[in-house]
Coordinates of C-alpha atoms in Angstrom, one line a residue:
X1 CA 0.0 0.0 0.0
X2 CA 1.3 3.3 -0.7
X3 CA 0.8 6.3 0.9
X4 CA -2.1 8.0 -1.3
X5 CA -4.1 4.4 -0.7
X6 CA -3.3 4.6 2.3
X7 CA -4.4 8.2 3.0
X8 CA -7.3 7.8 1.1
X9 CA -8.9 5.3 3.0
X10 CA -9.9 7.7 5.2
X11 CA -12.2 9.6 3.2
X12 CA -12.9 6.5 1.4
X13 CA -16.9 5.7 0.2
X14 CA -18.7 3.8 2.0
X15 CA -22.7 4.6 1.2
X16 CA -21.0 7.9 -0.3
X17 CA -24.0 11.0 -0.9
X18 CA -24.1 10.5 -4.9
X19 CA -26.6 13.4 -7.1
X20 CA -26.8 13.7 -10.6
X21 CA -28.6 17.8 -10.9
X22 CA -29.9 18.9 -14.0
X23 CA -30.3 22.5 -13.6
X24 CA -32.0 25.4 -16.7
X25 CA -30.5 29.1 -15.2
X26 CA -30.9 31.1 -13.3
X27 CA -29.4 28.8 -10.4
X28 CA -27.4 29.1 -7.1
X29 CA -27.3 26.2 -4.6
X30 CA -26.1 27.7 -1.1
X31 CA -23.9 24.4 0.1
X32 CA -23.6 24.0 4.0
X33 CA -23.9 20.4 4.6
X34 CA -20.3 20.6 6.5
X35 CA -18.5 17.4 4.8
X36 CA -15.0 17.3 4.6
X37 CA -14.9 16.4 1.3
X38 CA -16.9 16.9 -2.3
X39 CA -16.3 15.8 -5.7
X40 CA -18.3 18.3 -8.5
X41 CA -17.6 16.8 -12.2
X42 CA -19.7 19.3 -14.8
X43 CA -21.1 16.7 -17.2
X44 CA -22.2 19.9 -19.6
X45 CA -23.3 23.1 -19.5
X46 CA -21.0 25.7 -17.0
X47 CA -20.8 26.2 -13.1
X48 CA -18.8 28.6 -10.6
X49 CA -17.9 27.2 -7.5
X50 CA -18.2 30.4 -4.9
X51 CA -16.3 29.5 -1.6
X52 CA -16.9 31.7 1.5
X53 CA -13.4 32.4 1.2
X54 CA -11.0 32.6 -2.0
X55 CA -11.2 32.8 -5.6
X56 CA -14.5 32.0 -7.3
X57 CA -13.6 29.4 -10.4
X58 CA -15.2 28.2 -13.4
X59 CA -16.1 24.8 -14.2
X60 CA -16.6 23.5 -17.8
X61 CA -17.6 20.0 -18.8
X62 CA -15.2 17.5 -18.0
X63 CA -14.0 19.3 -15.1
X64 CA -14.0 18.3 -11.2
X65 CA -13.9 20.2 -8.4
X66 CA -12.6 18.4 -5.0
X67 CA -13.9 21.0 -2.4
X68 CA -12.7 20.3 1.2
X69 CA -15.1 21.0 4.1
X70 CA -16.2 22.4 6.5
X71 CA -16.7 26.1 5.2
X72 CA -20.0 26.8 2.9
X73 CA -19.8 27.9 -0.5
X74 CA -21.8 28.3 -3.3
X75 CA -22.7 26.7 -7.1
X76 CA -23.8 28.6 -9.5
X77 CA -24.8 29.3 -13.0
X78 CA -23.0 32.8 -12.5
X79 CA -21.1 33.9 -9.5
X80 CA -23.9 36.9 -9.4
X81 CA -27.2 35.0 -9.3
X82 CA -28.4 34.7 -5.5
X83 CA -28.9 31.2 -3.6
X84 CA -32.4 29.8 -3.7
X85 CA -31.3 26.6 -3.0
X86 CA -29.8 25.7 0.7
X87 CA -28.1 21.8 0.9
X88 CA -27.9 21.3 5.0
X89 CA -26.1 18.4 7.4
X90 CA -27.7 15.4 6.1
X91 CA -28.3 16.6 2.6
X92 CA -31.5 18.1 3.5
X93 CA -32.5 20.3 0.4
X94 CA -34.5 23.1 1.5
X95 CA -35.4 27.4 0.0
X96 CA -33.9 29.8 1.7
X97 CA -37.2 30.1 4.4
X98 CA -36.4 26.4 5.3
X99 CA -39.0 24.8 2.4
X100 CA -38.6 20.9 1.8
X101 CA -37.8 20.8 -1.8
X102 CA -37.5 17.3 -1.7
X103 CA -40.3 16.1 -3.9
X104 CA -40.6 19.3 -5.6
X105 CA -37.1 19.0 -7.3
X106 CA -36.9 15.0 -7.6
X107 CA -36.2 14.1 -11.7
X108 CA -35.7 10.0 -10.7
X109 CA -33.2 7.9 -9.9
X110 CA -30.5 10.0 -7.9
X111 CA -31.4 13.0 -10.5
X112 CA -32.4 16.1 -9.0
X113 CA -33.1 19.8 -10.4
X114 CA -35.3 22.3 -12.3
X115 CA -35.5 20.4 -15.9
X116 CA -34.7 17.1 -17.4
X117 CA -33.5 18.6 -20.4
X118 CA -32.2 21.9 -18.4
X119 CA -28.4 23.2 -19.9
X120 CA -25.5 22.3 -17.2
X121 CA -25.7 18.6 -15.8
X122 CA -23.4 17.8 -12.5
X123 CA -22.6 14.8 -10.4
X124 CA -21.8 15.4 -7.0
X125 CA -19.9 13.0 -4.7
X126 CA -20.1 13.7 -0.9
X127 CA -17.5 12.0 1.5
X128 CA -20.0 12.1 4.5
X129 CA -17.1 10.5 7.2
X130 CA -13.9 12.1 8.2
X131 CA -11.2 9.7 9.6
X132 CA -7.8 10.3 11.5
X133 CA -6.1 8.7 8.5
X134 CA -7.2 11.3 5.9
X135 CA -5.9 14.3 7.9
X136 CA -2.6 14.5 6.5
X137 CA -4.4 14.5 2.8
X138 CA -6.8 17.0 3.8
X139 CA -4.4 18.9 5.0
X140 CA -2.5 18.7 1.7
X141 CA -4.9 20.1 -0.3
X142 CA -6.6 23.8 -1.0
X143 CA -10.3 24.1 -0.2
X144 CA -10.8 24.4 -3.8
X145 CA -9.2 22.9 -6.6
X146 CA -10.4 22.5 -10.0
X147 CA -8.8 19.6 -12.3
X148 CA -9.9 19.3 -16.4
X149 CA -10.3 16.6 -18.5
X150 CA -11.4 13.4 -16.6
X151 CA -12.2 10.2 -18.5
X152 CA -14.2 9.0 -15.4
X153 CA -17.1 11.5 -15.6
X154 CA -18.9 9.7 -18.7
X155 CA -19.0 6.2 -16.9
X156 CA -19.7 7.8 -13.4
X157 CA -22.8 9.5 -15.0
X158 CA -24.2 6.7 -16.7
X159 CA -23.9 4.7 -13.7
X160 CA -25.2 7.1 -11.1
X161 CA -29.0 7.2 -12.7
X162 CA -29.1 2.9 -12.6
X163 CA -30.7 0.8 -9.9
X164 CA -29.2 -2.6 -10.1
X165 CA -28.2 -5.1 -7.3
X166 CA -25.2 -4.0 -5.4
X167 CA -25.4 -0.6 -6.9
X168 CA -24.1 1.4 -4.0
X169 CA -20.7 -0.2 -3.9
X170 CA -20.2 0.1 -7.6
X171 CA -21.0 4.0 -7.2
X172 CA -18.4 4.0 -4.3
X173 CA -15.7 2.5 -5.8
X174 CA -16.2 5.1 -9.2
X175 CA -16.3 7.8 -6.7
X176 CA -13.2 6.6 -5.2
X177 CA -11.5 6.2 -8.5
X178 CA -12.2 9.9 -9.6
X179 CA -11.1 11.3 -6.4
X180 CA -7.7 9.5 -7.1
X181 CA -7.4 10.3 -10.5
X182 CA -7.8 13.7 -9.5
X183 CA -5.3 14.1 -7.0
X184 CA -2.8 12.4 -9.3
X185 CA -3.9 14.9 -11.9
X186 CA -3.7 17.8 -9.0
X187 CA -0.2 16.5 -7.7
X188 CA 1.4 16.2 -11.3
X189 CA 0.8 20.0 -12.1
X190 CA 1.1 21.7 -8.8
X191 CA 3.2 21.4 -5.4
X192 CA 2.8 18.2 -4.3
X193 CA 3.3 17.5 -0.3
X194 CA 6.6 15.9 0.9
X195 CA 5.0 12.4 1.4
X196 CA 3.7 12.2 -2.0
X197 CA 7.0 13.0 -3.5
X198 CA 8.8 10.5 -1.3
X199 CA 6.3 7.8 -2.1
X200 CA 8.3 7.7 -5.5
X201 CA 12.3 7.1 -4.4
X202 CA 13.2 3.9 -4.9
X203 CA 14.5 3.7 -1.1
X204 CA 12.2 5.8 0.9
X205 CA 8.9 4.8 -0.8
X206 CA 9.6 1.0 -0.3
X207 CA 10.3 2.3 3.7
X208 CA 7.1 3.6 3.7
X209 CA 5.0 1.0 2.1
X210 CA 6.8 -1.4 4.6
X211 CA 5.1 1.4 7.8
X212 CA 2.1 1.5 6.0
X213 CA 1.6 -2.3 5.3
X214 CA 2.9 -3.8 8.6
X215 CA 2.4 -1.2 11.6
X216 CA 2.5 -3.5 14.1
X217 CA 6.0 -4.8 13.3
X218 CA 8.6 -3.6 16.0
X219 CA 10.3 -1.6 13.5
X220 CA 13.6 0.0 14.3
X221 CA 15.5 2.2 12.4
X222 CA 18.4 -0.6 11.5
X223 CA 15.8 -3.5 10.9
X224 CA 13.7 -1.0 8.5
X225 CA 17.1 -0.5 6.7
X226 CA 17.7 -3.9 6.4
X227 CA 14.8 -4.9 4.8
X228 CA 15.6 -1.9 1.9
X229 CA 19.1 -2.5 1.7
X230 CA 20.8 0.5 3.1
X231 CA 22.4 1.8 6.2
X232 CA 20.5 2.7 9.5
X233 CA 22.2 6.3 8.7
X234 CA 21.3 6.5 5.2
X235 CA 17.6 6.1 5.6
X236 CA 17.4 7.8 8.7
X237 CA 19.2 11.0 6.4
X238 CA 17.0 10.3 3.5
X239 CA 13.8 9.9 5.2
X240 CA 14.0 13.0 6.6
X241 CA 14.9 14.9 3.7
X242 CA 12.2 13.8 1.3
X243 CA 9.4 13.0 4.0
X244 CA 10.4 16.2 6.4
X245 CA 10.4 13.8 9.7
X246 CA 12.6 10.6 10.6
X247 CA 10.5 7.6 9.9
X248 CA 9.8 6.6 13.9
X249 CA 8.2 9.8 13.7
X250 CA 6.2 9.1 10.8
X251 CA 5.3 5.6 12.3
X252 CA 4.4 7.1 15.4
X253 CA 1.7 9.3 13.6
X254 CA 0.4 6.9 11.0
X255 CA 0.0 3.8 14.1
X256 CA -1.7 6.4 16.0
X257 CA -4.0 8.3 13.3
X258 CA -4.8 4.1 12.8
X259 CA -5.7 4.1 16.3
X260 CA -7.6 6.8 16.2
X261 CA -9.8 5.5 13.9
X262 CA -10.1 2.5 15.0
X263 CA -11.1 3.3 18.5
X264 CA -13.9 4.9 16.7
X265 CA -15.3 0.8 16.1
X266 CA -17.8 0.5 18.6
X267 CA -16.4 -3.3 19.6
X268 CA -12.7 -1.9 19.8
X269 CA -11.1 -2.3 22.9
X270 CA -7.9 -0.2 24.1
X271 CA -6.2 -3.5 24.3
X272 CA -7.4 -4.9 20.7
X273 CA -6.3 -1.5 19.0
X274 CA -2.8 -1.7 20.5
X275 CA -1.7 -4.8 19.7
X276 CA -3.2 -3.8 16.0
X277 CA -1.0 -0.8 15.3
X278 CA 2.1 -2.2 17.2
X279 CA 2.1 -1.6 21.2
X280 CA 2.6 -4.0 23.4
X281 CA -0.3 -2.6 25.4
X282 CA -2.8 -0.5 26.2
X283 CA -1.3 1.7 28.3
X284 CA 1.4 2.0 26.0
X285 CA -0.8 3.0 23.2
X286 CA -2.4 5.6 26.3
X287 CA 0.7 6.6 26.9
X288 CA 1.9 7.3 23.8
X289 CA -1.5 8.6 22.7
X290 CA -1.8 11.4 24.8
X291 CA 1.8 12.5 24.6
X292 CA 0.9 13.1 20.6
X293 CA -2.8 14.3 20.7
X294 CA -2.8 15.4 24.3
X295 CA -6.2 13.6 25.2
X296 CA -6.3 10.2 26.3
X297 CA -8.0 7.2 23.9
X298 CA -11.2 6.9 26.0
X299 CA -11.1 10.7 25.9
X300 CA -11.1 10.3 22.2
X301 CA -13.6 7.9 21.6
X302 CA -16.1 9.7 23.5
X303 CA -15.2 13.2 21.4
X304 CA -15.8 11.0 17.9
X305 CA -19.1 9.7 19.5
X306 CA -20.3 12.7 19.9

């Protein structure tokens, strides 16, 4: 696994929001439904993606937006037409006086809007869960970036309007394949973060696969040279110069942002969760835990509950 799969199974579908809108202007959809992440991929017709802060930007067809929560923005047929449209926690569509437009703007199967045959059509993917694993990717990104030319969009839309067996996975795993062929597109044409860079050296990208694949190993320093063929001081040096931290650093924060989400299970145990991400018990993984985060597990588990 490297360290985009990784990362991404965070955010990853699972029963993913998924809305094909057909809209005929003048639009604007007030969006304040507080996910941490949103795919927009313009299918035809235009769109301008007005965030509460920043630069408003244009979308034209085969475009996608990834728009990374929790601020409100706006979509629009023109950055100057006014919301009538507010999308709340939940996806709860309502006017601007707190009207269901639930039935009123329901086209069919996941298809929602003003006309069937109405100028710009849009899928929207909503990542509804945030995990500890995804933070470092979140963190990596803008709140708004706009990528062109996805071959995914076609396929996704045709697929999004069906309602066959097992459906829901199939639209998860498209979702998920056009969020990562995004980012690769993102990463390849802008500043990409340290980690994403590193995941490509022939030395410290097989280092890091080994972290990521095997956390509960007792890894060392010497015995994660080892097994890439180099010398404890070599990787220690070269870690840290592509990744930005020594990797008993980086393992420290990937076992616990594992932890982290896994105490989120509601049959985890303290004990269960340390001996999965490599500590020989629980109140070593406490321990270590709060030193990091500065909150004990249980005092996490309670937080993500709530």
């Amino acid at each position: 696994m490297d360290h985009l799969a990784a990362l991404l199974d965070g955010p990853r579908a699972r029963g993913a929001f998924l809305l094909r809108s057909i809209l005929d202007p003048p639009w604007s959809v007030r969006i304040q439904d507080e996910a941490p992440l949103t795919l927009v991929a313009l299918v035809r017709g235009t769109a301008w993606i007005v965030p509460s802060r920043g630069e408003r930007v244009r979308m034209d067809p085969g475009d996608v937006a990834i728009v990374r929560g929790p601020e409100p923005y706006t979509v629009a047929d023109d950055p100057g037409t006014p919301p009538q449209i507010v999308i709340h926690p939940g996806q709860e569509c309502t006017t601007l006086d707190g009207e269901s437009l639930y039935q009123a703007m329901d086209l069919g199967v996941r298809t929602w809007g003003n006309n069937l045959d109405g100028a710009t059509m849009m899928i929207t993917g909503t990542y509804l869960m945030e995990g500890e694993i995804s933070k470092r990717l979140l963190d990596a990104l803008p709140p708004l970036l706009v990528q062109p030319g996805e071959p995914l969009i076609p396929l996704l839309g045709a697929e999004v309007v069906r309602d066959e067996p097992g459906q829901e996975a199939v639209l998860d795993r498209l979702l998920d394949l056009l969020l990562i062929s995004t980012l690769r597109s993102w990463f390849s044409t802008h500043e990409a973060p340290a980690w994403y860079r590193a995941s490509g050296d022939p030395i410290v990208g097989r280092a890091m696969r080994m972290l990521h694949n095997n956390p509960a190993h007792p890894w060392t320093v010497a015995s994660l040279a080892a097994e890439v063929g180099v010398s404890r001081a070599s990787l220690a040096r070269r870690f840290t110069e592509l990744v930005g931290e020594p990797p008993m650093a980086f393992l420290t924060d990937w076992r616990l942002a594992l932890a982290a989400d896994l105490l989120r299970e509601p049959d985890a145990t303290i004990g269960s969760v340390a001996r999965k991400v490599g500590y020989g018990s629980p109140f070593a993984l406490s321990a270590a835990f709060k030193r990091v985060r500065g909150i004990s597990p249980q005092e996490h588990r309670v937080g993500a509950a709530t």
